[in-house]
Coordinates of N, CA, C and O in Angstrom, one line a residue:
X378 N 1.0 -1.4 0.1 CA 0.1 0.4 -0.3 C 0.9 0.9 -0.1 O 1.9 1.4 0.8
X379 N 0.4 2.4 -0.9 CA 1.1 3.7 -0.9 C 0.2 4.6 0.2 O -1.0 4.4 0.2
X380 N 1.2 5.2 0.8 CA 0.6 6.4 1.7 C 1.2 7.7 1.9 O 2.8 7.4 1.8
X381 N 1.2 8.7 1.6 CA 1.8 9.8 2.4 C 2.1 10.1 3.8 O 1.5 9.1 4.9
X382 N 3.0 10.2 4.3 CA 4.0 10.2 5.4 C 4.0 12.0 5.5 O 4.4 12.2 5.0
X383 N 2.9 12.3 6.9 CA 3.3 13.1 7.3 C 4.2 14.3 8.3 O 4.3 13.1 9.1
X384 N 5.2 14.8 8.2 CA 6.3 15.2 9.2 C 5.9 17.0 9.6 O 6.2 17.6 8.6
X385 N 5.6 17.3 10.6 CA 5.6 18.6 11.3 C 6.2 18.8 12.4 O 6.5 17.9 13.2
X386 N 7.1 19.9 12.3 CA 8.4 20.1 13.0 C 8.2 21.8 13.4 O 7.8 22.4 12.5
X387 N 8.6 21.6 14.7 CA 8.0 22.9 15.5 C 8.9 23.0 16.4 O 10.0 22.3 17.0
X388 N 9.3 24.4 16.5 CA 10.6 24.4 17.4 C 10.0 25.8 18.4 O 8.8 26.1 18.8
X389 N 11.2 26.4 19.2 CA 10.9 27.6 20.1 C 10.3 28.7 19.5 O 10.2 29.7 20.3
X390 N 10.8 29.0 18.5 CA 10.1 29.9 17.7 C 8.5 30.2 18.1 O 8.0 31.3 18.1
X391 N 8.1 29.0 17.5 CA 6.6 28.8 18.3 C 5.9 28.5 19.7 O 5.2 28.3 19.9
X392 N 6.9 28.6 20.5 CA 7.0 28.4 22.0 C 6.4 27.1 22.5 O 5.8 26.9 23.3
X393 N 7.0 26.5 21.4 CA 6.1 25.2 22.1 C 7.5 23.5 22.0 O 7.2 22.9 22.6
X394 N 8.9 24.2 22.1 CA 10.3 23.5 22.5 C 11.1 24.8 23.4 O 10.8 25.7 22.6
X395 N 11.7 24.1 23.9 CA 12.6 24.9 24.6 C 14.1 25.2 23.4 O 14.0 24.5 22.7
X396 N 15.0 26.1 23.5 CA 15.8 26.4 22.4 C 16.5 25.5 22.2 O 16.7 24.5 23.0
X397 N 17.1 25.4 21.2 CA 17.6 24.0 20.5 C 16.8 23.1 20.5 O 17.7 22.0 20.2
X398 N 15.7 22.6 20.5 CA 15.0 21.5 20.6 C 13.8 21.8 19.8 O 13.2 22.7 19.4
X399 N 13.5 20.7 19.2 CA 12.6 20.5 18.4 C 11.1 19.4 18.6 O 11.6 18.5 19.2
X400 N 10.3 19.9 18.2 CA 8.8 18.9 18.5 C 8.6 18.2 16.8 O 8.5 19.2 16.2
X401 N 8.6 17.4 16.4 CA 7.9 16.6 15.2 C 7.1 15.7 15.4 O 6.8 15.0 16.0
X402 N 6.0 15.8 14.6 CA 5.1 14.7 14.6 C 4.9 14.1 13.6 O 5.0 14.7 12.1
X403 N 4.7 12.8 13.1 CA 4.9 11.7 12.0 C 3.7 11.2 12.3 O 3.1 10.9 13.0
X404 N 2.9 11.2 11.1 CA 1.3 11.0 10.8 C 1.0 10.2 9.1 O 2.1 10.5 8.4
X405 N 0.5 9.2 9.4 CA 0.4 8.3 8.2 C -0.6 7.4 8.3 O -0.8 7.0 9.8
X406 N -1.4 6.7 7.6 CA -2.2 5.9 7.1 C -1.4 4.5 7.4 O -0.7 4.3 6.6
X407 N -1.8 3.7 8.0 CA -0.3 2.7 8.3 C -1.7 1.4 7.9 O -2.8 1.0 8.0
X408 N -0.9 0.5 7.6 CA -1.7 -0.7 6.8 C -0.7 -2.3 7.6 O -1.6 -2.7 6.7
X409 N -0.4 -2.2 8.1 CA 0.3 -3.6 8.6 C 0.3 -3.3 10.1 O -0.1 -2.4 11.0
X410 N 0.7 -4.4 10.9 CA 0.8 -4.9 12.4 C 2.0 -4.5 12.9 O 2.2 -4.2 14.0
X411 N 2.8 -3.6 12.2 CA 4.2 -3.0 12.3 C 3.9 -1.8 11.9 O 5.2 -0.7 11.0
X412 N 3.2 -0.6 12.8 CA 2.9 1.0 12.0 C 4.7 1.4 12.3 O 4.5 2.2 11.4
X413 N 5.3 1.7 13.1 CA 6.3 2.2 13.9 C 7.1 1.7 12.4 O 8.2 2.7 12.0
X414 N 7.5 0.0 11.7 CA 8.5 0.2 11.0 C 7.9 0.6 9.4 O 8.8 1.3 8.8
X415 N 6.8 0.6 9.5 CA 6.1 1.6 8.2 C 6.5 2.9 8.3 O 7.0 3.8 7.3
X416 N 7.0 3.6 9.1 CA 7.0 5.4 9.5 C 8.4 5.3 9.8 O 9.2 6.7 10.0
X417 N 9.3 4.2 9.7 CA 10.8 4.6 9.6 C 11.9 5.5 8.8 O 12.5 5.8 9.6
X418 N 11.1 5.6 7.5 CA 12.0 6.6 6.6 C 11.8 7.7 7.0 O 12.6 8.3 7.0
X419 N 10.7 8.2 7.6 CA 10.2 9.5 8.9 C 11.4 9.6 9.9 O 11.8 10.1 9.9
X420 N 11.5 8.4 10.5 CA 12.5 8.9 11.7 C 13.8 8.8 11.4 O 14.4 9.6 12.1
X421 N 14.3 8.2 10.2 CA 15.1 8.3 9.4 C 15.9 9.5 9.4 O 16.7 10.3 9.3
X422 N 14.3 10.7 8.7 CA 15.1 11.8 8.6 C 15.2 13.0 9.5 O 15.9 13.8 9.8
X423 N 14.6 12.3 11.1 CA 14.8 13.3 12.2 C 16.1 13.2 12.6 O 16.5 13.9 13.6
X424 N 16.9 12.5 12.2 CA 17.8 11.7 13.3 C 17.2 11.3 14.5 O 16.9 10.5 15.0
X425 N 18.7 12.2 15.3 CA 18.8 11.3 17.3 C 17.3 12.1 17.7 O 17.0 13.1 17.6
X426 N 16.6 11.4 18.3 CA 15.2 11.3 18.8 C 15.2 10.9 20.6 O 15.7 10.5 20.5
X427 N 15.5 11.7 21.1 CA 15.8 12.4 22.7 C 13.9 11.1 23.4 O 14.4 10.1 24.1
X428 N 13.3 11.3 22.7 CA 12.0 10.7 23.1 C 11.0 10.6 22.5 O 11.0 12.0 21.6
X429 N 10.3 9.4 22.0 CA 9.2 9.9 21.0 C 7.7 8.9 22.0 O 8.4 8.1 22.9
X430 N 6.9 9.4 21.6 CA 5.8 8.8 21.5 C 4.6 7.9 20.9 O 4.6 9.0 19.7
X431 N 4.4 7.0 20.9 CA 3.6 6.4 19.3 C 2.4 6.1 20.0 O 2.3 5.3 20.5
X432 N 1.4 6.2 19.2 CA 0.1 5.9 19.2 C -0.7 5.8 17.6 O 0.0 6.2 17.0
X433 N -1.3 4.4 17.6 CA -2.2 4.6 17.2 C -3.9 4.2 17.0 O -4.3 4.1 18.0
X434 N -4.5 5.5 16.3 CA -5.7 5.3 16.3 C -6.5 5.0 15.1 O -6.3 5.4 14.3
X435 N -7.5 5.0 15.5 CA -8.8 4.3 14.7 C -9.6 5.3 14.1 O -9.3 6.5 14.6
X436 N -9.8 5.5 12.9 CA -10.4 6.6 12.1 C -11.7 5.9 11.6 O -11.9 4.9 11.4
X437 N -12.7 7.5 11.9 CA -14.1 6.8 11.6 C -15.2 7.7 10.5 O -14.7 8.7 10.9
X438 N -16.3 7.1 9.8 CA -16.8 8.2 8.9 C -18.2 8.0 9.3 O -18.7 6.8 10.0
X439 N -18.8 8.9 8.9 CA -20.4 8.8 9.7 C -21.0 7.7 8.7 O -20.4 7.6 7.3
X440 N -22.3 7.1 8.7 CA -22.4 6.3 8.2 C -24.4 6.7 7.7 O -25.3 6.1 7.7
X441 N -24.7 8.0 8.1 CA -26.0 8.8 8.2 C -26.3 9.9 6.8 O -27.1 10.6 7.3
X442 N -25.3 9.5 5.9 CA -25.3 10.3 4.9 C -25.6 11.6 4.9 O -26.2 12.4 4.4
X443 N -24.3 12.1 5.5 CA -24.4 13.7 5.9 C -25.3 14.3 6.5 O -25.7 15.4 5.9
X444 N -26.3 13.5 7.1 CA -27.3 14.4 7.9 C -28.6 15.1 6.7 O -29.5 15.3 6.9
X445 N -28.5 14.0 5.7 CA -29.5 14.5 4.5 C -30.7 13.8 5.2 O -32.1 14.9 4.5
X446 N -31.1 12.8 5.5 CA -32.1 12.4 6.0 C -32.8 13.0 7.5 O -34.0 13.0 7.6
X447 N -31.8 13.4 8.4 CA -32.2 13.0 10.0 C -31.7 14.1 10.3 O -31.9 14.5 11.4
X448 N -31.4 15.4 9.3 CA -30.5 16.4 10.3 C -29.5 16.6 11.0 O -29.4 17.3 12.2
X449 N -28.7 15.3 11.4 CA -27.5 15.1 12.5 C -26.5 14.9 11.1 O -26.1 14.3 11.1
X450 N -25.5 16.3 11.9 CA -24.3 16.1 10.8 C -23.0 15.5 11.7 O -22.8 16.0 13.0
X451 N -22.3 14.2 11.2 CA -21.5 13.8 12.2 C -20.3 14.0 11.5 O -19.9 13.2 10.2
X452 N -19.2 14.8 12.0 CA -18.1 14.6 11.1 C -17.0 13.3 11.2 O -17.1 12.6 12.2
X453 N -16.3 12.9 10.3 CA -15.4 12.1 10.2 C -14.5 12.3 11.4 O -14.1 13.4 11.7
X454 N -13.3 11.1 11.9 CA -12.6 11.7 13.0 C -11.3 12.2 12.1 O -11.3 12.1 10.3
X455 N -10.2 12.8 12.5 CA -9.3 13.3 12.0 C -8.4 11.8 11.0 O -8.8 11.2 11.4
X456 N -8.0 12.8 9.9 CA -6.9 11.2 9.1 C -5.8 12.0 9.7 O -5.3 12.5 10.6
X457 N -4.6 11.2 8.5 CA -3.2 11.4 8.9 C -2.5 12.6 8.5 O -1.6 12.8 8.9
X458 N -3.3 13.2 7.9 CA -2.4 14.7 7.4 C -2.3 15.9 8.5 O -3.3 15.8 9.7
X459 N -1.2 16.4 8.9 CA -1.0 17.3 10.5 C -1.4 18.9 9.7 O -0.8 20.0 10.5
X460 N -2.0 18.9 8.3 CA -2.3 20.1 8.2 C -3.9 20.4 8.2 O -4.1 21.6 8.0
X461 N -4.5 19.3 8.8 CA -6.2 19.5 8.8 C -7.0 19.9 7.3 O -7.4 20.5 7.7
X462 N -6.0 19.8 6.1 CA -7.0 20.1 5.2 C -8.4 19.5 4.8 O -9.2 20.0 4.6
X463 N -8.0 18.1 4.9 CA -9.7 17.1 4.6 C -10.3 17.5 5.7 O -11.7 17.7 5.3
X464 N -10.2 17.6 6.9 CA -11.0 18.4 8.2 C -11.7 19.4 8.3 O -12.5 19.5 8.4
X465 N -11.1 20.6 7.2 CA -11.3 22.3 7.4 C -12.0 21.9 5.9 O -13.7 22.7 6.3
X466 N -12.0 20.8 5.1 CA -13.1 21.0 3.9 C -14.4 20.5 4.2 O -15.5 20.8 4.4
X467 N -13.8 19.5 5.4 CA -15.4 19.0 6.3 C -16.3 19.8 6.6 O -17.5 19.5 6.6
X468 N -15.7 20.2 7.1 CA -16.2 21.6 8.5 C -16.8 22.2 7.6 O -18.1 22.8 7.3
X469 N -16.4 22.8 6.5 CA -16.8 23.5 5.5 C -17.8 23.3 5.0 O -19.3 23.7 4.8
X470 N -18.3 21.9 4.5 CA -19.0 21.2 3.9 C -20.3 21.0 4.8 O -21.4 21.2 4.5
X471 N -20.2 20.8 5.7 CA -21.1 20.7 6.9 C -21.3 22.2 7.5 O -22.8 22.1 7.1
X472 N -21.2 23.2 7.4 CA -21.2 24.7 7.7 C -22.5 24.8 5.9 O -23.5 25.3 6.4
X473 N -22.1 24.3 5.1 CA -23.2 24.9 4.5 C -24.0 23.8 4.0 O -25.4 24.1 3.7
X474 N -24.7 23.0 4.4 CA -25.5 21.7 4.5 C -25.7 22.4 5.4 O -27.4 22.2 5.3
X475 N -25.9 22.8 6.6 CA -26.9 23.1 7.8 C -27.4 24.9 7.4 O -28.3 24.8 7.5
X476 N -26.8 25.9 6.7 CA -26.8 26.8 6.6 C -27.4 27.1 5.3 O -27.9 28.3 5.0
X477 N -26.7 26.6 4.4 CA -27.1 26.9 2.9 C -25.9 28.0 2.3 O -26.6 28.3 0.9
X478 N -25.1 28.2 2.7 CA -24.2 29.3 3.0 C -22.4 28.7 2.8 O -22.5 28.3 3.5
X479 N -21.7 29.4 1.7 CA -20.6 29.0 1.8 C -19.9 29.8 3.1 O -20.4 30.9 3.5
X480 N -18.9 29.0 4.0 CA -18.0 29.6 4.8 C -17.5 30.6 4.5 O -17.3 30.8 3.6
X481 N -17.3 32.2 4.7 CA -17.3 33.6 4.4 C -15.6 33.3 5.3 O -15.9 33.8 6.1
X482 N -15.0 33.3 4.4 CA -13.4 33.3 5.7 C -13.1 34.8 5.5 O -12.2 35.4 6.5
X483 N -13.6 35.7 5.1 CA -13.1 37.2 4.8 C -14.5 38.1 6.1 O -14.3 39.3 6.1
X484 N -14.7 37.4 6.7 CA -16.0 38.1 7.2 C -15.4 38.9 8.5 O -14.3 38.1 9.4
X485 N -16.4 39.6 9.2 CA -15.7 40.8 10.3 C -15.9 39.9 11.7 O -17.4 39.8 12.1
X486 N -15.1 39.2 12.2 CA -15.5 38.7 13.5 C -16.3 39.1 14.6 O -17.3 38.8 15.4
X487 N -16.0 40.6 14.4 CA -16.9 42.0 15.4 C -18.2 42.0 14.6 O -19.2 42.3 15.5
X488 N -18.8 41.6 13.6 CA -20.1 41.8 12.9 C -21.2 40.2 12.7 O -21.6 40.6 12.1
X489 N -20.0 39.3 13.1 CA -20.6 38.3 13.0 C -21.8 38.1 13.3 O -22.9 37.2 12.6
X490 N -22.6 38.2 14.3 CA -24.0 38.3 14.9 C -24.9 39.2 14.6 O -26.1 39.2 14.6
X491 N -24.6 40.2 13.5 CA -25.3 41.4 13.0 C -26.2 40.9 12.0 O -26.9 42.1 11.3
X492 N -26.2 39.8 11.6 CA -27.3 39.7 10.3 C -28.8 39.3 10.7 O -29.2 39.0 12.0

């Protein structure tokens, strides 16, 4: 199976790690009973790792046809991407299904309730 591997690296500039240290997150969809081995190419890119925390999570999707019949809107669980692209698109789709309007990312938050 082919799958993208996402690597997100953050430093002290974002105030998430001490100076001269980095925090990295590796994520991907895995297909075997050896998921850490599947991600070994990403671990090699990081070099020396002081401590790692490894977990696998199941992902879920809705089964109610996106609220068309019952007006219950259930988002799927987060996918393996570290940049939340799929999740953001899904939230925008659900917003449109509920309101009938596209999300306006240019909206002024101070006047959001003035409609």
